[in-house]
Amino acid sequence: METSERTNTACGPETPRRRVGTFTLGVTLVAAGGLMLVSLLAPQLDLRWALKLSPVILILLGVETLLAARGGGKIKYDWVGMLLCFVLVCAALCMYGLAWWFLYGPEYGFCL
């Protein structure tokens, strides 16, 4: 028997680990795709309200992190997970800035 077989037998089957941020990324992709589809099918709709919902990305990411840490399950904080979280946070901040610019930009003289 090889050493890798012995360790797997002694410790039992290894449970798969999930990266924090994958659920939030999935929800964000589905929502963005749905909004793009709606904008193509109904171009007369004003979808600027969707930008106002950008902080929901950060809320989902925080809830996912808290639930993963509370559940006692194995979570994976590696460079890919951190990069994924960084991309989500940057996307949410950019969308927030765009929403602020649409709402308050003309008031402060920031217009096209």
CSV table of C-alpha atoms in Angstrom, one decimal, residues 21-35 53 56-61 64 84 88 95:
chain,number,residue,atom,x,y,z
A,21,GLY,CA,-16.8,34.5,-3.4
A,22,THR,CA,-17.9,31.8,-6.0
A,23,PHE,CA,-21.6,32.1,-5.0
A,24,THR,CA,-21.5,35.9,-5.1
A,25,LEU,CA,-19.8,35.9,-8.4
A,26,GLY,CA,-22.4,33.5,-9.8
A,27,VAL,CA,-25.3,35.7,-8.6
A,28,THR,CA,-23.6,38.8,-10.0
A,29,LEU,CA,-23.1,37.2,-13.4
A,30,VAL,CA,-26.7,36.0,-13.6
A,31,ALA,CA,-28.0,39.4,-12.5
A,32,ALA,CA,-25.7,41.2,-15.0
A,33,GLY,CA,-26.7,38.9,-17.8
A,34,GLY,CA,-30.4,39.3,-17.0
A,35,LEU,CA,-30.1,43.1,-17.0
A,53,LEU,CA,-28.1,48.1,-6.4
A,56,VAL,CA,-25.7,44.3,-2.9
A,57,ILE,CA,-22.6,42.7,-4.3
A,58,LEU,CA,-20.6,43.7,-1.2
A,59,ILE,CA,-23.5,42.6,1.0
A,60,LEU,CA,-23.6,39.2,-0.6
A,61,LEU,CA,-19.9,38.8,-0.4
A,64,GLU,CA,-21.2,34.5,2.1
A,84,LEU,CA,-12.1,36.8,-7.1
A,88,LEU,CA,-16.0,41.7,-7.1
A,95,MET,CA,-20.8,50.7,-10.3
